[in-house]
XYZ file of C-alpha atoms in Angstrom:
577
model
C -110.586 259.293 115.220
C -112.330 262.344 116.363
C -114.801 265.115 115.701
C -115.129 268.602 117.016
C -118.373 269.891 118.006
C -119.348 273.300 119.480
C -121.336 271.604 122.250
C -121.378 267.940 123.850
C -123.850 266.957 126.044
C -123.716 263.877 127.832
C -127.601 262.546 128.461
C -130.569 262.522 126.370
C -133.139 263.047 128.975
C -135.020 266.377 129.425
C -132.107 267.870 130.171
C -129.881 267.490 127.355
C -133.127 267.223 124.778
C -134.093 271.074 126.434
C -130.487 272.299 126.362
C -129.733 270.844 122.517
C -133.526 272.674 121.541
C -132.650 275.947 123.146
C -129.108 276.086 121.420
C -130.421 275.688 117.998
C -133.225 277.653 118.484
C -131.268 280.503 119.255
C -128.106 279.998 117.392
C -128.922 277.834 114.719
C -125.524 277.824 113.349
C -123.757 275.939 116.529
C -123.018 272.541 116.399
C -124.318 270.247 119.204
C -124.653 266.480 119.520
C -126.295 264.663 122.603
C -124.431 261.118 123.663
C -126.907 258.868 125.157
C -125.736 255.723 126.221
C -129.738 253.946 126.451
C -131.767 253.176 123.149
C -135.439 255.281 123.628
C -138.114 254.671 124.467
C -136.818 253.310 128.324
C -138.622 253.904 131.269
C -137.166 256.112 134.204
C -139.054 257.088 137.494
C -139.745 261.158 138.179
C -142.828 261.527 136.409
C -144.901 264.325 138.095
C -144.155 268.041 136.746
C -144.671 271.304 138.000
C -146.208 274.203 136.103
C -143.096 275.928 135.128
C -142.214 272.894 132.793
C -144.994 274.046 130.323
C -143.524 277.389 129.909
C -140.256 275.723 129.258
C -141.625 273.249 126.927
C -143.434 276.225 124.921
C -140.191 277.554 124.545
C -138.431 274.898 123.214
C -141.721 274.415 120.519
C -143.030 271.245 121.855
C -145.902 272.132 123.674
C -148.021 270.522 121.479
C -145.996 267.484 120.623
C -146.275 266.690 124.474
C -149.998 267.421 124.667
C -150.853 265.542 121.494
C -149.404 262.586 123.744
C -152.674 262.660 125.849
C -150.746 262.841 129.189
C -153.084 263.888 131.994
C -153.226 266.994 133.311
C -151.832 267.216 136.758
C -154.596 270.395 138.648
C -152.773 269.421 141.729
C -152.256 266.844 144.434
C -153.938 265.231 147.308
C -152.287 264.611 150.341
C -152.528 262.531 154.020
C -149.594 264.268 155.384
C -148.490 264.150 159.332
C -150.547 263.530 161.975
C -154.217 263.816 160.566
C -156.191 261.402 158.802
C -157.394 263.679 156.951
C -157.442 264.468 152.590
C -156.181 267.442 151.866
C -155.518 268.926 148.562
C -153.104 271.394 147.596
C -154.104 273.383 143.952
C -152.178 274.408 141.073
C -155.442 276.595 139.444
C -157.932 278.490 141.689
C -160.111 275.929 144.218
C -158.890 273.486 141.650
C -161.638 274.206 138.858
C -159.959 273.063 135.744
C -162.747 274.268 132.608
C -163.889 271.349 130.123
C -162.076 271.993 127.042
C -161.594 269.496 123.886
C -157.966 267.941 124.099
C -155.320 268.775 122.833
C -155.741 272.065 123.664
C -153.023 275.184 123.013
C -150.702 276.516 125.850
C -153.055 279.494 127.215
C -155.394 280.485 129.641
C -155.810 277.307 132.449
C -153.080 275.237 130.599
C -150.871 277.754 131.716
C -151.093 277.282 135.397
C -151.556 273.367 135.172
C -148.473 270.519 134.492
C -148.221 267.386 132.782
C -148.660 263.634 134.709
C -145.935 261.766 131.904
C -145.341 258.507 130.953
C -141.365 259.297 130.977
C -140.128 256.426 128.105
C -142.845 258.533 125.898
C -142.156 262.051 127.140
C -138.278 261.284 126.988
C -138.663 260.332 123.214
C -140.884 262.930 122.464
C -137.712 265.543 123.765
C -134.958 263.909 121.839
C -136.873 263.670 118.391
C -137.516 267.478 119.012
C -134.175 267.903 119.200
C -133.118 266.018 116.240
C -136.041 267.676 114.536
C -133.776 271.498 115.306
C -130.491 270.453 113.937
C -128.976 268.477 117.024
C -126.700 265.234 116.120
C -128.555 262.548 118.307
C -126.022 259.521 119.047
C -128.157 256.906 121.048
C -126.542 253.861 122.153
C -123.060 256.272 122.267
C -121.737 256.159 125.788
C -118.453 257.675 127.196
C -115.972 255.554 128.581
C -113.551 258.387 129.449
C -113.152 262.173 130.262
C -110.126 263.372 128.782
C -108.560 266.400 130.788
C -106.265 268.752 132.164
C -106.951 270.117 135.128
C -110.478 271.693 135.199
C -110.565 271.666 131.278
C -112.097 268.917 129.473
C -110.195 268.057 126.371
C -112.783 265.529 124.891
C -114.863 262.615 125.669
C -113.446 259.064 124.645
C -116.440 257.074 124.034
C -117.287 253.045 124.360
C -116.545 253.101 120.060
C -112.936 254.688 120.195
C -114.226 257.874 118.876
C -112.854 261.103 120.458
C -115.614 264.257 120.712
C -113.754 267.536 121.092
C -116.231 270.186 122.104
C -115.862 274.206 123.087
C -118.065 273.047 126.010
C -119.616 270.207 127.469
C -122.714 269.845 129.263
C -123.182 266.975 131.748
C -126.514 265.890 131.821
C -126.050 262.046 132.609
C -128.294 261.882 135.815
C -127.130 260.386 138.515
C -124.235 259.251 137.257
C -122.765 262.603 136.679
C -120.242 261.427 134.662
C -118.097 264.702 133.599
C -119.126 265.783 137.945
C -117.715 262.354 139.041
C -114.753 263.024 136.830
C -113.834 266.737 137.606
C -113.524 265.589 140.779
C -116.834 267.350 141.931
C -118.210 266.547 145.774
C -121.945 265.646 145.871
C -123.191 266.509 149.527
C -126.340 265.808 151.142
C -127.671 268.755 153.182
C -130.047 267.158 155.118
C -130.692 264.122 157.226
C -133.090 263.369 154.989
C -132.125 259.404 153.423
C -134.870 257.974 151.948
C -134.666 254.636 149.728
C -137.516 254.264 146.653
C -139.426 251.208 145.658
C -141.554 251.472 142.462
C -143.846 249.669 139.880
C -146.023 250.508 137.228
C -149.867 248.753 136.840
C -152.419 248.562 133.793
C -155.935 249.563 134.883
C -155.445 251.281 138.502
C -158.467 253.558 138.454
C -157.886 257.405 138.623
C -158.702 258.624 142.297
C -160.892 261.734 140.363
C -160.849 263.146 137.028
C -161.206 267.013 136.896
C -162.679 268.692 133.591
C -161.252 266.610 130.802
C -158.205 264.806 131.106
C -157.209 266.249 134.379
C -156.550 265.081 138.257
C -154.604 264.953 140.849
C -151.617 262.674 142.020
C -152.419 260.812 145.150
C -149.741 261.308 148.302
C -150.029 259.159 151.272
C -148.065 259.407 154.331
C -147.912 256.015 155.808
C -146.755 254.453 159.541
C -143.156 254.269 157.840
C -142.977 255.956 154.740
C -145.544 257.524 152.146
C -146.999 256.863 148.448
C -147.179 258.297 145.314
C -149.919 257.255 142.686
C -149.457 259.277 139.041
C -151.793 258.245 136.644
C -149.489 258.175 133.503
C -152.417 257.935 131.026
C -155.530 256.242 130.498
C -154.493 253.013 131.596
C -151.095 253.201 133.061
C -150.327 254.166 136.234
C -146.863 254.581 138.401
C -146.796 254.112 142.190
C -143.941 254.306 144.548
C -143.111 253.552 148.175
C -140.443 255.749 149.899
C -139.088 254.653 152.981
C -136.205 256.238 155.390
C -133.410 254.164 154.193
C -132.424 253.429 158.127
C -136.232 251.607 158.555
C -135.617 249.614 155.276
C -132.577 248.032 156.461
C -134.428 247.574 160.034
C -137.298 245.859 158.587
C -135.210 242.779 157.442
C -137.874 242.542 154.494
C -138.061 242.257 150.694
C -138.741 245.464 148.779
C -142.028 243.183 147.369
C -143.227 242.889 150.724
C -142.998 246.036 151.829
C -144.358 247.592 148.989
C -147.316 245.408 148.615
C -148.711 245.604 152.481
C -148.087 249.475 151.490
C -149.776 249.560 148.698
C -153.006 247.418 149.038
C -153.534 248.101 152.855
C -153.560 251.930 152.300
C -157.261 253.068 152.406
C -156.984 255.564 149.620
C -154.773 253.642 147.432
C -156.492 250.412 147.597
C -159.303 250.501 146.372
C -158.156 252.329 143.014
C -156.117 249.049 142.794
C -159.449 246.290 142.319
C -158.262 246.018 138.449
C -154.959 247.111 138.509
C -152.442 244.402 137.192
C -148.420 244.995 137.860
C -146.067 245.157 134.648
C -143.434 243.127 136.645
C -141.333 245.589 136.693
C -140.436 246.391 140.646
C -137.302 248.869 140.867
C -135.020 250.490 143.875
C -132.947 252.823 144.291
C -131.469 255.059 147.124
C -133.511 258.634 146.584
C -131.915 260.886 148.908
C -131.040 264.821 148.038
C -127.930 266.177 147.687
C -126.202 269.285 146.030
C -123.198 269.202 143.681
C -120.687 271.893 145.004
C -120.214 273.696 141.982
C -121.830 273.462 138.363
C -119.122 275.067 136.474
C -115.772 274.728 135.446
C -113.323 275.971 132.909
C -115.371 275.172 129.965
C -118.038 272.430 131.759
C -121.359 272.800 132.918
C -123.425 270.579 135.255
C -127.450 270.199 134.441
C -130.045 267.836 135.764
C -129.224 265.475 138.405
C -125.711 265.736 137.622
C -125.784 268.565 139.397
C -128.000 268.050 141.962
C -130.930 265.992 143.523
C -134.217 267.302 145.582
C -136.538 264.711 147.141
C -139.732 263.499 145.149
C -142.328 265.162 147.807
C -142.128 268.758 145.959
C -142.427 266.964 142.406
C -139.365 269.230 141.705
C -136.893 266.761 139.714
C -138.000 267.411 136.274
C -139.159 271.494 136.860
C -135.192 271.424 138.305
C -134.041 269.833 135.106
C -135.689 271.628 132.655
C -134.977 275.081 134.276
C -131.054 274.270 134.724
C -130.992 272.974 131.104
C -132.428 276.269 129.711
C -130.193 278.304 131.870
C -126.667 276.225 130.755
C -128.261 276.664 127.534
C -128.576 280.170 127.721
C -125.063 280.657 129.814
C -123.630 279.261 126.629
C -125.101 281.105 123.999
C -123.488 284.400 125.754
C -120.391 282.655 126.180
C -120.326 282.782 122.942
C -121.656 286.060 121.894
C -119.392 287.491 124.362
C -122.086 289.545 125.663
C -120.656 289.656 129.268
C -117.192 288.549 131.351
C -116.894 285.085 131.178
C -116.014 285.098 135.229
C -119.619 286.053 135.948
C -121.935 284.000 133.395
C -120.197 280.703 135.200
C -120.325 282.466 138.324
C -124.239 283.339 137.786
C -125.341 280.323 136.628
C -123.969 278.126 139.389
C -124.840 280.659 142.176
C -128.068 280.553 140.342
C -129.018 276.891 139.990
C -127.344 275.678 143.276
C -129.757 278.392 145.350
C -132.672 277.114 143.277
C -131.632 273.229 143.840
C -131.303 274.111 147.855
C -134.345 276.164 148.000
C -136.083 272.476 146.822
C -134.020 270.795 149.084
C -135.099 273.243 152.127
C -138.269 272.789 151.131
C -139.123 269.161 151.418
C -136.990 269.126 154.467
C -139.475 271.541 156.214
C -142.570 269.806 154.234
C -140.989 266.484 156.367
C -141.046 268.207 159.782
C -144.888 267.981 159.654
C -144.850 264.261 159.353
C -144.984 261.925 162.326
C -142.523 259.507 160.815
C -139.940 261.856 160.134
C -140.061 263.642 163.521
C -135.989 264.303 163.639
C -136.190 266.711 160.993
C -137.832 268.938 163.245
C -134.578 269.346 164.999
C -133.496 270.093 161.292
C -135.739 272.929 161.315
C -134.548 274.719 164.237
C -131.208 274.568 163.552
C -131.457 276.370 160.313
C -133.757 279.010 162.205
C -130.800 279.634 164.792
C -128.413 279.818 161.708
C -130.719 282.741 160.666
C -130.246 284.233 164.455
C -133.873 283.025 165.389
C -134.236 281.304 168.631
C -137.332 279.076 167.988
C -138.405 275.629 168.618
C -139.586 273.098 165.953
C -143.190 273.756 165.885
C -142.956 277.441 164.772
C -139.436 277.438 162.670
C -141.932 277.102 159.848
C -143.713 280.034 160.187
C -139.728 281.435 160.297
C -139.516 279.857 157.154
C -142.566 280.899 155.564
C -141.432 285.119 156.151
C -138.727 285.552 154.612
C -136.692 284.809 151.206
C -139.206 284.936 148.857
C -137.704 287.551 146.266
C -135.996 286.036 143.137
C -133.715 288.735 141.341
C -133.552 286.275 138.339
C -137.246 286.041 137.271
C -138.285 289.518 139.547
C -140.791 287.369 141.298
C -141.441 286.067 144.786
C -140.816 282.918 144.848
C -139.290 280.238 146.851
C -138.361 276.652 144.990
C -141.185 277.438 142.525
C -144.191 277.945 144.676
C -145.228 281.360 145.193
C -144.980 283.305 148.646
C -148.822 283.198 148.963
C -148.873 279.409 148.184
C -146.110 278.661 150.136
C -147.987 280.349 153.242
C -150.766 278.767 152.553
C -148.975 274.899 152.897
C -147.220 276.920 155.769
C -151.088 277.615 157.678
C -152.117 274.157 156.761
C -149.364 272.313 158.721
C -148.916 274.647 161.892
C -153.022 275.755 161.745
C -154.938 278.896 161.369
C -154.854 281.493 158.809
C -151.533 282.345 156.573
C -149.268 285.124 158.506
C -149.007 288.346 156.662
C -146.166 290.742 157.756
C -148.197 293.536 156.289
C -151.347 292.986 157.997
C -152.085 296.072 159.945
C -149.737 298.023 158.932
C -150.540 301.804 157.574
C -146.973 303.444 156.400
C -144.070 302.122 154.749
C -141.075 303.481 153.724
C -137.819 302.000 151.646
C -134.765 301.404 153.194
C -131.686 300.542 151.775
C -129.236 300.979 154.286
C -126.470 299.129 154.722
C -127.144 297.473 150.400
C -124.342 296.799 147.813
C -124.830 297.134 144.026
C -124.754 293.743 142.447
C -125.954 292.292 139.114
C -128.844 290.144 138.570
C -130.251 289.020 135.219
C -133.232 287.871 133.669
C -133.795 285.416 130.580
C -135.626 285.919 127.458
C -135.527 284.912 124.475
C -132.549 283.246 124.475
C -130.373 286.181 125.665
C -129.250 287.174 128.884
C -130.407 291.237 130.253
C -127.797 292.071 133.124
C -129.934 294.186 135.951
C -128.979 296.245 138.474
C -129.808 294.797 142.363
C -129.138 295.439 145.652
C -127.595 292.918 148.173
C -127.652 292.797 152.207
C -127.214 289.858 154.470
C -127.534 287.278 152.032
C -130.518 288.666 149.902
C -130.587 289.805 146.647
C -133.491 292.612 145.184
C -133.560 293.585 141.788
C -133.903 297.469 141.168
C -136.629 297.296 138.139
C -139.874 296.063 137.968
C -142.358 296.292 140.822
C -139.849 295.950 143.115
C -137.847 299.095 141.598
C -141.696 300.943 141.587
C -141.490 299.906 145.212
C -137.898 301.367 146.182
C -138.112 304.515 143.876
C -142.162 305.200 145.588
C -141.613 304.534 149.068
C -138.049 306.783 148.799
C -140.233 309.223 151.078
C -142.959 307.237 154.212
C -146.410 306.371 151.875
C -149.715 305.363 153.811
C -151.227 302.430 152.455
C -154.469 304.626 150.739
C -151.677 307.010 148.976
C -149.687 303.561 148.028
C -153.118 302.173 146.575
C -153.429 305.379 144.695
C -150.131 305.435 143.578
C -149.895 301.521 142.264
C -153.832 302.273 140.177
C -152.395 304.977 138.508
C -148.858 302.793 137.864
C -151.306 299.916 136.338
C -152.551 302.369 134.146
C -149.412 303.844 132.861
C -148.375 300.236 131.842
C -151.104 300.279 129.245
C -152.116 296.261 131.084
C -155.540 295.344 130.150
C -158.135 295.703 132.527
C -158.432 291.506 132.845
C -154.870 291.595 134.285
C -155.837 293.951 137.706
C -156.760 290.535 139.446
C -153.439 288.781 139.022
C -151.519 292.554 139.569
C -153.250 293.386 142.538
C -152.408 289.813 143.442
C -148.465 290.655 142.723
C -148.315 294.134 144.148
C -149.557 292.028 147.401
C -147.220 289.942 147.114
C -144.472 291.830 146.410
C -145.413 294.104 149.313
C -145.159 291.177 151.416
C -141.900 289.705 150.419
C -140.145 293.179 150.066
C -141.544 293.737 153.949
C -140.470 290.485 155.380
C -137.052 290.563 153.492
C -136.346 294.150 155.611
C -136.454 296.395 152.066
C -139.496 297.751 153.199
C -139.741 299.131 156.740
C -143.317 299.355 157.645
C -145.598 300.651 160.878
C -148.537 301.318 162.264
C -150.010 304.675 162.723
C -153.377 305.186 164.820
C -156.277 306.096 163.116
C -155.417 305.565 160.334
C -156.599 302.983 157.331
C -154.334 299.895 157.637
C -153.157 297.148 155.067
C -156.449 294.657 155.400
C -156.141 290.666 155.446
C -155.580 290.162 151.320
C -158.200 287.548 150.750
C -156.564 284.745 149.657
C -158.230 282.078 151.567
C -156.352 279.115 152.227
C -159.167 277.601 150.996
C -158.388 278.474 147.434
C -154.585 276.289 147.317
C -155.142 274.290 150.746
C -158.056 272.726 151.427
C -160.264 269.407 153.199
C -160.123 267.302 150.100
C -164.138 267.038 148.960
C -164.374 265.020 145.936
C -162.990 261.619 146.698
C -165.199 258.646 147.328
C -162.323 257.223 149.766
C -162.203 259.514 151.900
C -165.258 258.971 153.135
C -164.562 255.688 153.426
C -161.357 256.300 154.930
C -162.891 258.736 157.379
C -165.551 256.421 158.330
């Protein structure tokens, strides 16, 4: 017996539930099914988003289902991180303000630059019923007992009933088990030193460390002697909390997981005391929770999503922002496969050049967030070495301000960004670990001028709408800028030396061409800065400083605004004290 589908996908978690959505929404005519193994609702761990999951979710047309669930909303998180004592708290929404508005409210205005704190065995179900709702066959309780293939083409999936599923293409989206990866014969490697091990529970009645506006707070992170915490409020009464450990201490210890998670737990002076009512659902869980990087996502006619095809650690809150985003992105590799709007060669070859740089950008990124913790003082040797593979001779305590100059420029979404946070964020975490004010390349400087010397012509591409738009970039040592946007008002102004007044001049009169309305020149001048910045420190932009004359001034954005001494916790001044 078999049947013949357009698309399989293997996994019924965000991933496949966002991937099935986004096919039918765009091509309602394709034929998809999803083959989950579990019956929903289940529980699973990863339960802290990032803002970019809302836009996703919008997308998709469940934006409201998932707010009617009465998640709270994540503003931010609060962190003891490295050597301080200290609370400090690191903002999603400006100082962390978050307006009082009834619930549930519509994706717009604050909601847009906030996330979701989910109860994942809700959230989960909320995904797959979505997708069954826009035409996608939902098996549950269907697993796969066999690839069928030859050579890097999957013929079909044999499954635990005797049934045979013939698809066009498959999408793995099976977690860690990465059943079509583990199959093809695709390596997993860990690019770090990083190998943590994760010990988790779930309590009724832990009390919320602050509640911001209505509904909202932020997740507690505590770096501990060994290890650190996470506490994610879930919803009004439920609340996870987790333990991670280096895996190489665990083993050391000679201790049950119970133990060590308990002394963690109810000796931590933040955590504690939000635990005076909390009871435990029995349900303590493990697992090994260490990144790693699939080494490709594509094959013949296969695609790897999720954590099938790759793994950042929890400290970023990146899993389900990475599994969302490389859903939508298989999802939209697939629907111009099959328009046959471009070669075949470079969709694959985009999308997995694509979602592995956005996977290791994560993966970098907790690394260097780890260098500026006491516990996991190795990594700073981490951090140098991938300095000196740059050709920067620097020692661990300033590789992050390396790290924090350069890379920022994504040619995908024509942003600067690096693993999701944006360049002036990212400095900002940057200042708050080393000290002092955010370093700004620009800063002084009173002429700039574009140079392209030494650039190849490649092809970028953005997504919208569920269609693929090919754009024009250049490429030079390893970076990639795209040649519309601001950064193509950038390259085609600054053709001939600009001082920063005529610059200023020029990018008013550019914001007024555009037609924006006059409630966007915050957030633009906030881009243009930005972009400055990243085009600057990525060697696009050659810039100096001329005496006398009217230089680029310090931009403004204070720390203070994303990073600051956390102020509205009763524990900390208990802890403190």
């Amino acid at each position: 017996m078999s049947q013949h589908f357009d698309v399989a996908i293997i996994g019924g978690g965000p991933a496949g539930s966002t991937c099935g959505t986004l096919l039918r929404k765009y091509n309602p005519n394709l034929n998809v099914v999803i083959l989950e193994r579990a019956k929903f609702p289940r529980d699973h761990v990863g339960e802290s988003q990032l803002p970019y999951v809302g836009t996703v979710l919008h997308e998709m047309g469940c934006w409201d289902k998932v707010e009617a669930c009465n998640f709270p909303i994540k503003v931010g998180a609060t962190y003891r991180w490295g050597q301080s004592e200290e609370l400090w708290d690191f903002e999603f929404i400006l100082n962390g303000v978050l307006r009082p508005e009834p619930r549930p409210a519509k994706f717009e205005g604050q909601r847009k630059e906030t996330a979701f704190q989910v109860d994942r065995a809700i959230y989960d179900q909320v995904l797959l019923e979505h997708a069954r709702t826009m035409g996608v066959d939902v098996r549950e309780q269907t697993g796969v007992r066999e690839v069928l293939k030859t050579g890097d083409r999957v013929d079909g999936l044999l499954m635990d009933s005797g049934e045979t599923i013939v698809a066009n293409h498959y999408v793995d989206c099976s977690g860690h088990s990465g059943i079509l990866r583990r199959a093809m014969g695709v390596e997993a490697n860990s690019p770090t030193t990083l190998q943590n091990i994760a010990i988790w529970d779930y309590y009724q009645n832990a009390d919320w460390a602050v509640e911001i506006g209505v509904g909202g707070t932020r997740v507690q992170v505590m770096s501990q002697g060994n290890g650190w915490l996470w506490f994610i409020p879930l919803g009004p009464t439920r609340t996870s909390i987790g333990l991670i450990l280096p895996a190489s201490y665990y083993k050391s210890t000679g201790k049950r997981p119970e133990e060590l998670f308990e002394a963690a737990v109810f000796n931590d002076p933040v955590i504690a005391p939000l635990m005076k009512n909390a009871v435990s659902e029995g349900s303590l869980q493990t697992t090994k929770d260490w990144s790693f990087l699939a080494e490709r996502l594509v094959g013949e006619n296969w695609f790897l999503a999720g954590e099938s095809a790759g793994f950042a650690d929890p400290i970023l809150a990146a899993g389900m922002s990475l599994a969302h985003a490389g859903a939508r992105d298989a999802a939209y590799t697939i629907l111009a496969l099959e328009r046959r709007d471009y070669e075949p060669e470079w969709l694959r070859y985009r999308y997995d050049e694509t979602h592995r740089r956005l996977i290791g950008q994560h993966i970098q990124f907790a690394d260097y967030w780890y260098t500026h913790n006491g516990v996991f003082t190795d990594l700073q040797e981490v951090t140098k070495e991938l300095a000196k593979d740059a050709g920067l001779q620097l020692d661990p305590k300033t590789a992050w301000r390396w790290f924090g100059t350069g890379g920022f420029i994504d040619h995908n979404n024509l942003g600067t960004r690096y693993g999701g946070y944006s360049l002036i964020a990212t400095k900002a975490i940057s200042a708050n670990f080393v000290g002092g004010k955010p370093h700004y390349e620009i800063v002084g400087k009173t002429h700039f001028v574009a140079n392209r010397e030494g650039a190849e012509k490649v092809w970028g591409a953005s997504l919208a709408n569920g269609k693929i738009d090919r754009h024009r970039c250049l490429a030079r040592n390893g970076k990639i800028l795209p040649t519309l946007g601001l950064c193509g008002w950038f390259l085609l102004t600054l053709k001939e030396p600009k001082s920063y007044l005529e610059l200023t001049d020029l990018a008013t009169q550019y914001f007024r061409d555009m037609r924006f309305a006059p409630d966007y020149m915050p957030k633009f001048k906030r881009d243009w800065y930005e972009m400055l910045e990243a085009m600057v420190s990525d060697g696009w932009i050659d810039a100096e400083t001329r005496p006398g004359e009217v230089c680029v001034p310090d931009p403004g954005f204070e720390v203070d605004t994303f990073i600051h001494e956390n102020r509205d916790q009763p524990a900390r001044e208990a802890m403190v004290g």
